[in-house]
PDB file of C-alpha atoms in Angstrom:
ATOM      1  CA  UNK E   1       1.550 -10.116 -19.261  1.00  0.00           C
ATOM      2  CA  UNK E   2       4.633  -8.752 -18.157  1.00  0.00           C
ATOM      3  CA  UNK E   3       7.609 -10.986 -18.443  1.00  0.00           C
ATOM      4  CA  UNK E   4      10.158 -11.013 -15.625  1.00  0.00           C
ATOM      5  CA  UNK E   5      11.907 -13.714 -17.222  1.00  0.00           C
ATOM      6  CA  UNK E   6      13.801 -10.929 -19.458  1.00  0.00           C
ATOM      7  CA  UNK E   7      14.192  -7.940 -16.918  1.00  0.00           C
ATOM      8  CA  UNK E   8      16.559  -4.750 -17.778  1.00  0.00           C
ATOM      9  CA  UNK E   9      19.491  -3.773 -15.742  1.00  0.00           C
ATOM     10  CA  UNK E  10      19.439  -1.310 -13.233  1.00  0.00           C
ATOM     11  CA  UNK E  11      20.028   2.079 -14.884  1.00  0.00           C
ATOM     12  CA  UNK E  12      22.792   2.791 -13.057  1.00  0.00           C
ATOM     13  CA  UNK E  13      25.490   1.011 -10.825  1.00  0.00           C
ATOM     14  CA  UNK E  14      25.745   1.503  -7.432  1.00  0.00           C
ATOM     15  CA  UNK E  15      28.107   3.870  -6.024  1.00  0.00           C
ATOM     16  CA  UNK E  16      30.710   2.864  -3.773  1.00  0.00           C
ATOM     17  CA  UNK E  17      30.887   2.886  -0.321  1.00  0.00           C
ATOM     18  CA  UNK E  18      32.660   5.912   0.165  1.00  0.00           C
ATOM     19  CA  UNK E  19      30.391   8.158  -1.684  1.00  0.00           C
ATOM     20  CA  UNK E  20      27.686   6.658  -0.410  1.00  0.00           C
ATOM     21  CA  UNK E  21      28.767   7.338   3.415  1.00  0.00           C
ATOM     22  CA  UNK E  22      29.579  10.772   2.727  1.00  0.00           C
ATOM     23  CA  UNK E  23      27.214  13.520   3.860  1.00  0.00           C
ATOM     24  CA  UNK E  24      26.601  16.388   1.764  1.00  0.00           C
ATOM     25  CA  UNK E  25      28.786  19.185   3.331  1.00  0.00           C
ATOM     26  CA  UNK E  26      29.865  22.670   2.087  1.00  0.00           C
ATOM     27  CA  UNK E  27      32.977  23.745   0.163  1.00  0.00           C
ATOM     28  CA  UNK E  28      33.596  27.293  -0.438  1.00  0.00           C
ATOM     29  CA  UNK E  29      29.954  28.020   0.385  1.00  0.00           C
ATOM     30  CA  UNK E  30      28.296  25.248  -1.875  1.00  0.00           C
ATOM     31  CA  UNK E  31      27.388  21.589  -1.045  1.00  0.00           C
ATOM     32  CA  UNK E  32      29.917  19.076  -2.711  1.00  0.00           C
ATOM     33  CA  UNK E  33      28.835  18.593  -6.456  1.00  0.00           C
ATOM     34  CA  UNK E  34      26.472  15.215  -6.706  1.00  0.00           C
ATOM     35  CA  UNK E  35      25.898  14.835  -2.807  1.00  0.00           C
ATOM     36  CA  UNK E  36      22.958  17.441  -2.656  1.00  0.00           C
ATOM     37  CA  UNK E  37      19.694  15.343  -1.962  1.00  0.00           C
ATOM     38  CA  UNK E  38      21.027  12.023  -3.584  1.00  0.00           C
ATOM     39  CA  UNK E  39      18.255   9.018  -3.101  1.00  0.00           C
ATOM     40  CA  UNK E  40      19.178   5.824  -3.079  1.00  0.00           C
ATOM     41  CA  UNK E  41      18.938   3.469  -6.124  1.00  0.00           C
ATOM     42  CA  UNK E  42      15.686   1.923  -6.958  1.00  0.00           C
ATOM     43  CA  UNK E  43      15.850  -1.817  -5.701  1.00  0.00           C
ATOM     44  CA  UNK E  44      17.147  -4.337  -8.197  1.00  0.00           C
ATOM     45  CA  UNK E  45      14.296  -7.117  -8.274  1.00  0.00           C
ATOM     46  CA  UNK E  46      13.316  -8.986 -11.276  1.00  0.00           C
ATOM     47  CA  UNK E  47       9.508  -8.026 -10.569  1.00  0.00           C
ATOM     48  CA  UNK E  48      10.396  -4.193  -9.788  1.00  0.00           C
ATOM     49  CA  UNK E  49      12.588  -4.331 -12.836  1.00  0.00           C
ATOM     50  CA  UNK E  50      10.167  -5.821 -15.585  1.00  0.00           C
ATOM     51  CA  UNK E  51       7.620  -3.410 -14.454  1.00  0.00           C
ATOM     52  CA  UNK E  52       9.639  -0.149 -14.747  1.00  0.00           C
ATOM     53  CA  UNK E  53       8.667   1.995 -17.694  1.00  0.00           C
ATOM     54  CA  UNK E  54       5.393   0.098 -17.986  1.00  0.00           C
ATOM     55  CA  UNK E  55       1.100   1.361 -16.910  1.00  0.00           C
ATOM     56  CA  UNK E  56       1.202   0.610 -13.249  1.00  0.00           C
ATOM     57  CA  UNK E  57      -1.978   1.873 -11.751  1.00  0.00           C
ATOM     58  CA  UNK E  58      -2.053   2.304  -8.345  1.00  0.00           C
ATOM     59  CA  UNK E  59      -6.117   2.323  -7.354  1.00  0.00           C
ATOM     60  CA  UNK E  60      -5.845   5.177  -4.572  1.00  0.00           C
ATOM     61  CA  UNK E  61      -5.485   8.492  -3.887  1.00  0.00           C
ATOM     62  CA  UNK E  62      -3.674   8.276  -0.791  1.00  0.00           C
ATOM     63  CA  UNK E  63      -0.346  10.293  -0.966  1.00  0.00           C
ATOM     64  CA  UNK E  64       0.566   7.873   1.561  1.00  0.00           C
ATOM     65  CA  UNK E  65       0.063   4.996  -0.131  1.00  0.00           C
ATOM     66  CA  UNK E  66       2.346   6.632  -3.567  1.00  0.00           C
ATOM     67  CA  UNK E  67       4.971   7.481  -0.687  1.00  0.00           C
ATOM     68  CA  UNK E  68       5.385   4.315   0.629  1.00  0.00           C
ATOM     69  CA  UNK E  69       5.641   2.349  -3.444  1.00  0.00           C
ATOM     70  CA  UNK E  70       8.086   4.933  -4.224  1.00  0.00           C
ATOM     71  CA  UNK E  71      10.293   3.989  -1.695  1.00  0.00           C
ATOM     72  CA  UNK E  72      10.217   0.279  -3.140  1.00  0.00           C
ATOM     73  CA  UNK E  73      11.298   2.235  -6.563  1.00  0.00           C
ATOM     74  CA  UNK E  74       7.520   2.778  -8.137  1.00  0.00           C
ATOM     75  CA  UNK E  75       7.989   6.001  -9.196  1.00  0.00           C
ATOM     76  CA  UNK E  76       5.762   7.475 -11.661  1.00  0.00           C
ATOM     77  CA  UNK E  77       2.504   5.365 -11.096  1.00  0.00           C
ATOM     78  CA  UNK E  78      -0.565   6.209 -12.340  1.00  0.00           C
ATOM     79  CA  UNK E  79      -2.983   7.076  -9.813  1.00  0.00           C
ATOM     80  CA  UNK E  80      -6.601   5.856 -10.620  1.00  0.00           C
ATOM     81  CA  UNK E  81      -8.856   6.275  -7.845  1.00  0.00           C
ATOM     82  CA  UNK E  82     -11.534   3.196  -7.379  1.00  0.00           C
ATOM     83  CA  UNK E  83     -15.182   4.438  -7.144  1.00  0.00           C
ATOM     84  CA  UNK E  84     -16.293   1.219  -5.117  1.00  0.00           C
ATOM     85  CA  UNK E  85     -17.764   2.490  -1.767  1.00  0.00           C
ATOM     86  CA  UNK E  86     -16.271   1.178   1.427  1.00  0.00           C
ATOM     87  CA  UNK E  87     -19.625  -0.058   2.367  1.00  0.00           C
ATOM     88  CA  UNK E  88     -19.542  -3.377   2.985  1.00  0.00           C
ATOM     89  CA  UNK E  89     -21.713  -4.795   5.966  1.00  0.00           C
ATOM     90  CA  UNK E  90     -19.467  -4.175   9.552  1.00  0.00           C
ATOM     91  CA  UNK E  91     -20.599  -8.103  10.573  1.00  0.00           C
ATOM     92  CA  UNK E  92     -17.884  -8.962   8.397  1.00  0.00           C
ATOM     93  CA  UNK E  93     -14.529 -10.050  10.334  1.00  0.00           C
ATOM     94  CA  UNK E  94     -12.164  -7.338  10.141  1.00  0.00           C
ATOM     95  CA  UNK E  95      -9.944  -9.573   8.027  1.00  0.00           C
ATOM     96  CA  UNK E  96     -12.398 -10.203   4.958  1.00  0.00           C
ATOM     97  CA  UNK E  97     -14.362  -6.831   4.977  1.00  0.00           C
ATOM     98  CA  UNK E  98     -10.476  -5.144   3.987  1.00  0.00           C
ATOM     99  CA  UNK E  99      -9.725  -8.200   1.666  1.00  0.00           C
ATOM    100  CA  UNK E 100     -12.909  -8.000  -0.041  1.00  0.00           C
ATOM    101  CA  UNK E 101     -12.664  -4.371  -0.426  1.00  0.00           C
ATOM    102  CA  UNK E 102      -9.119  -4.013  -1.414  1.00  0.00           C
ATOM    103  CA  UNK E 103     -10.077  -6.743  -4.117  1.00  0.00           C
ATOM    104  CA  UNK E 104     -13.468  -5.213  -5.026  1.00  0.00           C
ATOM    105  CA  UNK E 105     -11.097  -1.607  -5.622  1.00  0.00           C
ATOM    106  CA  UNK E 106      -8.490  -3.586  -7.895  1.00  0.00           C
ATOM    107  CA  UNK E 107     -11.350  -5.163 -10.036  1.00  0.00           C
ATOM    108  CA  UNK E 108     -12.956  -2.312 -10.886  1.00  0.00           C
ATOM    109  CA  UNK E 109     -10.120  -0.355 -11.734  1.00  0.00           C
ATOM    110  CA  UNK E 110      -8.813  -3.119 -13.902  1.00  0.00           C
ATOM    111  CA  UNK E 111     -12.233  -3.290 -15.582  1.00  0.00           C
ATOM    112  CA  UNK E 112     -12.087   0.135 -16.255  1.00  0.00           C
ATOM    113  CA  UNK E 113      -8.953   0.183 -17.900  1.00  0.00           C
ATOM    114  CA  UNK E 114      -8.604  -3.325 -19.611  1.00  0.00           C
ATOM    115  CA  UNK E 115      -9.484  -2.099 -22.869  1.00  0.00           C
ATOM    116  CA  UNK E 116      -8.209   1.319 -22.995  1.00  0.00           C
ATOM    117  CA  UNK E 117      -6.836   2.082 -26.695  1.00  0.00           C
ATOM    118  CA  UNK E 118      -5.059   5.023 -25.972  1.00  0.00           C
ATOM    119  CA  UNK E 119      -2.915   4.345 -23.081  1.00  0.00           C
ATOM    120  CA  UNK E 120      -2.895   0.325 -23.148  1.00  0.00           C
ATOM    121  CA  UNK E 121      -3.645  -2.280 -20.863  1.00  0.00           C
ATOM    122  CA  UNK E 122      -1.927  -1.894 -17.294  1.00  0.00           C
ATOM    123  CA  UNK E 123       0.884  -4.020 -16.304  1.00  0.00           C
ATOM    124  CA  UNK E 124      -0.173  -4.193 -12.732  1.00  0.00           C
ATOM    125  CA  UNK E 125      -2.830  -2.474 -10.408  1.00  0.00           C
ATOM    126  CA  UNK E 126      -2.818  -2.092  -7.049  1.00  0.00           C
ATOM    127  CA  UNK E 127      -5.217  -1.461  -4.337  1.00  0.00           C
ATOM    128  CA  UNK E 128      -5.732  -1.665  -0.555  1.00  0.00           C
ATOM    129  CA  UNK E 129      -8.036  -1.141   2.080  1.00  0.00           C
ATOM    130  CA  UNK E 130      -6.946   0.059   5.832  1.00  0.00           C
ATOM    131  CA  UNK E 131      -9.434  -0.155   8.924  1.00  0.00           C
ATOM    132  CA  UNK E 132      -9.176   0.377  12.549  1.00  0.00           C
ATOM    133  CA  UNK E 133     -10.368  -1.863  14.348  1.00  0.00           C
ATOM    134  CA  UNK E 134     -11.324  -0.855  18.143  1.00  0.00           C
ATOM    135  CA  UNK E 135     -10.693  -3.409  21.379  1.00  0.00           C
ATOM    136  CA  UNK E 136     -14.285  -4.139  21.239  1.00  0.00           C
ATOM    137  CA  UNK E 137     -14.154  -5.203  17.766  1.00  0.00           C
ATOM    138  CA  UNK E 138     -15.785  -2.261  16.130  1.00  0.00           C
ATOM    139  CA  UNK E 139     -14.427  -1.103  12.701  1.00  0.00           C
ATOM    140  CA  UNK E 140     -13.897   2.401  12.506  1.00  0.00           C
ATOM    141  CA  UNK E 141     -12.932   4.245   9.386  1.00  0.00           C
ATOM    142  CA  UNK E 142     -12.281   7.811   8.621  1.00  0.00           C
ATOM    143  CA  UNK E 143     -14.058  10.699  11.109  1.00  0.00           C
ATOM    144  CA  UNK E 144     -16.846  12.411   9.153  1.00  0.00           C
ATOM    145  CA  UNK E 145     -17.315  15.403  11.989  1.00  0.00           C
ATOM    146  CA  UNK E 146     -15.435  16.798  14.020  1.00  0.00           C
ATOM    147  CA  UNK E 147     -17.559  15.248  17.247  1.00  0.00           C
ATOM    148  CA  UNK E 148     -17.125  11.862  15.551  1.00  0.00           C
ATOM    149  CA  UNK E 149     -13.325  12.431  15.052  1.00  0.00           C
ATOM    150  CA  UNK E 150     -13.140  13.330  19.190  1.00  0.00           C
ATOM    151  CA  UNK E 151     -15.359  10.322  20.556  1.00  0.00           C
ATOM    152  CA  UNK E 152     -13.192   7.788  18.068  1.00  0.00           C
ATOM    153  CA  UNK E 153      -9.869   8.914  19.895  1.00  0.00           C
ATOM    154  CA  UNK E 154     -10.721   9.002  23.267  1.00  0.00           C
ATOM    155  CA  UNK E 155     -12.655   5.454  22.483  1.00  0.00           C
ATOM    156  CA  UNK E 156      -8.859   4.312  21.254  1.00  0.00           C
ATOM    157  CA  UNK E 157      -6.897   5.890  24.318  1.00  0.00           C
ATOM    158  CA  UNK E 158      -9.159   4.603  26.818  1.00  0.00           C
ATOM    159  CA  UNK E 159     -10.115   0.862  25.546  1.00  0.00           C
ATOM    160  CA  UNK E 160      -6.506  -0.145  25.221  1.00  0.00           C
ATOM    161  CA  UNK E 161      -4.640  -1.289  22.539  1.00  0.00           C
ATOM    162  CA  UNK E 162      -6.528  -1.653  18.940  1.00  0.00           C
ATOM    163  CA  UNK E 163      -5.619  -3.213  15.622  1.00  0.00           C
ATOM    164  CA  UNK E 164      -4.775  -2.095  11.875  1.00  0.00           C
ATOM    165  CA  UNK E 165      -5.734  -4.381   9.488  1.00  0.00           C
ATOM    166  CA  UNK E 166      -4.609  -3.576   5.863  1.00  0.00           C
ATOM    167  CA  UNK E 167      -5.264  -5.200   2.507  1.00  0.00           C
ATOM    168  CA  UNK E 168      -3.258  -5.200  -0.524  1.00  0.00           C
ATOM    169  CA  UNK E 169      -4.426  -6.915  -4.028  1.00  0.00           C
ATOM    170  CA  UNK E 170      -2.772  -6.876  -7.072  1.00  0.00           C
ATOM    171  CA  UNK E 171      -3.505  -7.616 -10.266  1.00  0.00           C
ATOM    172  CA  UNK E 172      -2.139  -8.474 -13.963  1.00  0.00           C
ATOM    173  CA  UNK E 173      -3.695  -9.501 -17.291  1.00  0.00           C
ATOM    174  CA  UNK E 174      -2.382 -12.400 -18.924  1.00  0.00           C
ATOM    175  CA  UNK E 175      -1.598 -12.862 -22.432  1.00  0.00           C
ATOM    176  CA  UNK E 176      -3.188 -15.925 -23.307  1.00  0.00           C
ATOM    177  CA  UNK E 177      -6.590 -16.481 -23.500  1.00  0.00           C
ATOM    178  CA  UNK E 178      -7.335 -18.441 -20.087  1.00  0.00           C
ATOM    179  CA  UNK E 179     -10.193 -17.969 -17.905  1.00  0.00           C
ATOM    180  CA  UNK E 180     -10.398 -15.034 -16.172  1.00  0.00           C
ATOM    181  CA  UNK E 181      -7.623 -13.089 -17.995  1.00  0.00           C
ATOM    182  CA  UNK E 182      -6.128 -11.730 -15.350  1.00  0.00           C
ATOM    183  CA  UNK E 183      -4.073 -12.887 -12.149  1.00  0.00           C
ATOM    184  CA  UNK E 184      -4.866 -12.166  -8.690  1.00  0.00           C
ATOM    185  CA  UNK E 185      -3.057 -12.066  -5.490  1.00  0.00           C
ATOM    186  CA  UNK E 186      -4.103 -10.876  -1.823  1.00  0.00           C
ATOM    187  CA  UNK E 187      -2.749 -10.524   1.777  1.00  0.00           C
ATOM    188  CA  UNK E 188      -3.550  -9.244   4.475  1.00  0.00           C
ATOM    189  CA  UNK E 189      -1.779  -7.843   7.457  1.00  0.00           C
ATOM    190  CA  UNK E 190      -2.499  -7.067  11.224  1.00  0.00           C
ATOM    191  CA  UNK E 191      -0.892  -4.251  13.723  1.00  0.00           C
ATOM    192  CA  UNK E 192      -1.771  -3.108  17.053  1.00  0.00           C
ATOM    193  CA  UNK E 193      -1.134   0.066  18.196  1.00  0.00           C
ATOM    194  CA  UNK E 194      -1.662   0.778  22.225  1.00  0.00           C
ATOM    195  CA  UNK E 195      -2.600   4.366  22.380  1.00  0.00           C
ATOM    196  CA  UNK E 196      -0.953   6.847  25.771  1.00  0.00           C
ATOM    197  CA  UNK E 197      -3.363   6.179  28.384  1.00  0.00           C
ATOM    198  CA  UNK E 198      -2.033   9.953  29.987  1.00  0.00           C
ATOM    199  CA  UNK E 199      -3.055  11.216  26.713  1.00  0.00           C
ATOM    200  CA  UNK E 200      -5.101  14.309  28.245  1.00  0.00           C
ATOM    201  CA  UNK E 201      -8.534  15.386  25.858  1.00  0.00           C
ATOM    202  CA  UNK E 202      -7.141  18.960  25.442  1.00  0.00           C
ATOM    203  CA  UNK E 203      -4.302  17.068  23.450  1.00  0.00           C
ATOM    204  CA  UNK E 204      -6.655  14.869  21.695  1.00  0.00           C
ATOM    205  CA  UNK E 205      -8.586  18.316  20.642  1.00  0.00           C
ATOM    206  CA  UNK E 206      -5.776  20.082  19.727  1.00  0.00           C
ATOM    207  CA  UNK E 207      -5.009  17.317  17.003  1.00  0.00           C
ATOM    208  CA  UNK E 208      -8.166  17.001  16.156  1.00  0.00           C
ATOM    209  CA  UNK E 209      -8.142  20.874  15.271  1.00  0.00           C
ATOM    210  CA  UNK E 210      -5.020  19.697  13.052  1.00  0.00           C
ATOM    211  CA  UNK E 211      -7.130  18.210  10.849  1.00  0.00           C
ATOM    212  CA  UNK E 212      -4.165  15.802   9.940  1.00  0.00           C
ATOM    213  CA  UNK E 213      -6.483  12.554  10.963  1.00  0.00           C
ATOM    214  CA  UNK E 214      -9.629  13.902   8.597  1.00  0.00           C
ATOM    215  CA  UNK E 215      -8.476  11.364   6.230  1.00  0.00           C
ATOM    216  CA  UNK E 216      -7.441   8.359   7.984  1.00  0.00           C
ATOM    217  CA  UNK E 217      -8.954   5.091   9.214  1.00  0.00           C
ATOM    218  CA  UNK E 218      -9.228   5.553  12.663  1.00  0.00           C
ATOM    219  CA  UNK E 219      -8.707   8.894  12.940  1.00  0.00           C
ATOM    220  CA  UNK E 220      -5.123   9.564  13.152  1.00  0.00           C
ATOM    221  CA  UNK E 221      -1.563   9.665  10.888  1.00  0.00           C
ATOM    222  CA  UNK E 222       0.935   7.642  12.700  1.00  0.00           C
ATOM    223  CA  UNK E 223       3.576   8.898  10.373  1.00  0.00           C
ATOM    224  CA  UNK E 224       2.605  12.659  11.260  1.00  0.00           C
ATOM    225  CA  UNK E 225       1.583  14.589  14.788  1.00  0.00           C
ATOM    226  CA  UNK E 226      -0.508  11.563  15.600  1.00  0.00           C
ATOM    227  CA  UNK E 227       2.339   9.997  16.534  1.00  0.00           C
ATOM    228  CA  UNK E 228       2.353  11.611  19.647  1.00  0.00           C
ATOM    229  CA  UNK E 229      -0.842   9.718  20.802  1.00  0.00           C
ATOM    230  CA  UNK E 230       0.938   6.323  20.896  1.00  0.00           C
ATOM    231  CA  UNK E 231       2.400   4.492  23.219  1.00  0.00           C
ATOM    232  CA  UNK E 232       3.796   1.607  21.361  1.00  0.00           C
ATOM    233  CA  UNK E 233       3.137  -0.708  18.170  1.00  0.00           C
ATOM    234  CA  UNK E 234       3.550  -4.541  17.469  1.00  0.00           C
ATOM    235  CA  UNK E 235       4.284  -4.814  13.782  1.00  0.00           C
ATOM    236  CA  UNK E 236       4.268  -3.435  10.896  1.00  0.00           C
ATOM    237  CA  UNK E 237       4.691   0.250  10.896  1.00  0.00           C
ATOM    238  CA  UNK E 238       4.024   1.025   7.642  1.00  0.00           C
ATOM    239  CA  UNK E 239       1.087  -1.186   7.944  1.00  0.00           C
ATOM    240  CA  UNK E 240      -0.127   1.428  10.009  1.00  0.00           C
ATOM    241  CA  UNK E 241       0.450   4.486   7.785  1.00  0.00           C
ATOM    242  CA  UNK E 242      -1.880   2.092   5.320  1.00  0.00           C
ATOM    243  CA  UNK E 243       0.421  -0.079   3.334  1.00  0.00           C
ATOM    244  CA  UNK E 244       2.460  -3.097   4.319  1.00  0.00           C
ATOM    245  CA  UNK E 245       5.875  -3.017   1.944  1.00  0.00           C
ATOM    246  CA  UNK E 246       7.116  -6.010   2.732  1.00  0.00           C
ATOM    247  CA  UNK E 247       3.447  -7.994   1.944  1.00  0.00           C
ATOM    248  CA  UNK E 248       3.216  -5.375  -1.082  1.00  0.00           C
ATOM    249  CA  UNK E 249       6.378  -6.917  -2.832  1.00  0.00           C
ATOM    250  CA  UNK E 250       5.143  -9.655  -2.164  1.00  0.00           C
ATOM    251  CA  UNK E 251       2.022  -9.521  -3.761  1.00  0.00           C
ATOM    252  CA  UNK E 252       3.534  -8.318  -6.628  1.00  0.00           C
ATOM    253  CA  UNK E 253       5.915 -10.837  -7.061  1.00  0.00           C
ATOM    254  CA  UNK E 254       3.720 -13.412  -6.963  1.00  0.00           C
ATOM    255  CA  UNK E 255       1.208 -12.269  -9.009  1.00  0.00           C
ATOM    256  CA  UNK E 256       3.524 -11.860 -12.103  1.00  0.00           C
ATOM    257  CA  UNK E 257       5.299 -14.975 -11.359  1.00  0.00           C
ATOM    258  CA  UNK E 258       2.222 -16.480 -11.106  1.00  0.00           C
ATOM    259  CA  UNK E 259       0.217 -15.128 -14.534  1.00  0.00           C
ATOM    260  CA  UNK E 260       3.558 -16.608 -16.008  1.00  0.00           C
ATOM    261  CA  UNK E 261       3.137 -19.913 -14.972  1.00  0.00           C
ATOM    262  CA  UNK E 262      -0.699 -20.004 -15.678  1.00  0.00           C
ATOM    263  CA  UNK E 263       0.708 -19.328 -18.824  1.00  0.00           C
ATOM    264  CA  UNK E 264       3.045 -22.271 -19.300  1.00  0.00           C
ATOM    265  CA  UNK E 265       0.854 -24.430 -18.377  1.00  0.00           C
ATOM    266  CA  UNK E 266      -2.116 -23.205 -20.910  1.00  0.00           C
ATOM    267  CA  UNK E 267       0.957 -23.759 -23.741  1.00  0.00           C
ATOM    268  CA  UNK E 268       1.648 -27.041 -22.278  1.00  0.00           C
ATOM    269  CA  UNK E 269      -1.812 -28.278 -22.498  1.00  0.00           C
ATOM    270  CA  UNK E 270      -2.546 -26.842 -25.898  1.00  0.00           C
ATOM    271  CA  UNK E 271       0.486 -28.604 -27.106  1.00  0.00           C
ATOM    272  CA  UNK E 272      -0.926 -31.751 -25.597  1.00  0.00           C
ATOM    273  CA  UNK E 273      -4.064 -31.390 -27.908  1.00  0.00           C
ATOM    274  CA  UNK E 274      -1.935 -31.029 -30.674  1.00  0.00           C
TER     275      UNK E 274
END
């Protein structure tokens, strides 16, 4: 289990305020030495920081999903895709059919990779699960034709707004022995999204033709050209593109916060049968 108790430093400190407002600009031809394409430092959390260096397995191949941790400062995580179909039944609320999914994904990732001698156990996996969900409370998912892709938009411009429901779960192993080994923490998190009624179909073809929405719950990359289909959102954005950062952190706070207290109290109650 990692232990946040006993986090490094930030590598570096932050620059000052000067620097930092400066925009790279040209001198003699060349942009000003250490302004070119400077990111910002990584967040300085306890959790972030204890888990830097460390197997964190993120169980997805969504370059979306990579885009969004790295901008929390999860660089370098190891992507694992989860083979567990998203095929659970549709009577399912909307709510549990991503939670259980999202949680299915993290548990068979972490089974997978428990015991692996040559890399180690993980420090932390992550998973999620993103579904559309129409006005009429159908859950759609990604197009898998092109007719498919067509009929889902025009059933989002014209039923009025929908919803985005995302799930995150994250998981850790523990260090002591205790039943089940691991720590677990979920949440889930709701958007809707009210598509351009004026949208005409020859603009819902032509990004169809894109191709950009092949991949995506619902049909379409709120972060890209679909963008230009909607009207307006209420909430998270980024729950949207298909992971929540704020809930994220959260999840991952708790979930090493909490596999440290499970193990205090296991110490404290073997110490009491001693």
């Amino acid at each position: 289990m990692t232990d946040i108790k006993h986090a490094p430093p930030p590598l570096e400190p932050p620059p000052s305020y000067e620097t930092a407002a400066q925009s790279p600009s040209r001198a003699n031809g060349f942009l000003s030495k250490g302004l070119m394409n400077r990111a910002p430092l990584p967040l300085d959390l306890p959790a972030l920081n204890a888990i830097r260096g460390k197997r964190v397995i993120l169980a997805s191949a969504s370059p979306r999903r990579k885009q969004l941790l790295s901008q929390i400062g999860l660089s370098g995580l190891e992507i694992i895709p989860s083979p567990v179909p998203e095929n659970l039944p549709k009577s399912l609320s909307p709510f549990e059919y991503v939670l259980q999914t999202a949680t299915r994904k993290a548990m068979s990732v972490y089974a997978a990779q428990i015991n692996n001698t040559e890399l180690g156990e993980p420090a932390l996996i992550i998973a999620a699960d993103t579904v559309v969900v129409s006005s009429m409370g159908e859950i759609l998912e990604k197009p898998r034709s092109e007719k498919e892709h067509i009929a889902m938009l025009k059933n989002l411009r014209d039923s009025g707004e929908h919803r985005v429901f995302t799930a995150v779960a994250a998981m850790a192993p523990l260090e002591s022995a205790r039943e089940p080994g691991y720590a677990l923490e979920t949440t889930v998190e709701e958007t809707s999204v009210k598509f351009d009624r004026l949208t005409t179909d020859d603009l819902l073809l032509a990004y169809v033709k894109t191709r950009e929405g092949a991949d995506k719950a619902g049909g379409y990359g709120i972060q890209g050209i679909g963008a230009i289909l909607v009207e307006r959102i209420e909430g998270s954005f980024d729950n949207v593109v298909g992971l929540p950062l704020r809930g994220t952190l959260g999840v991952i706070e708790k979930v090493l916060n909490h596999g440290d207290d499970l193990e205090d109290e296991f110490a404290e109650v073997l110490d009491e049968d001693e």
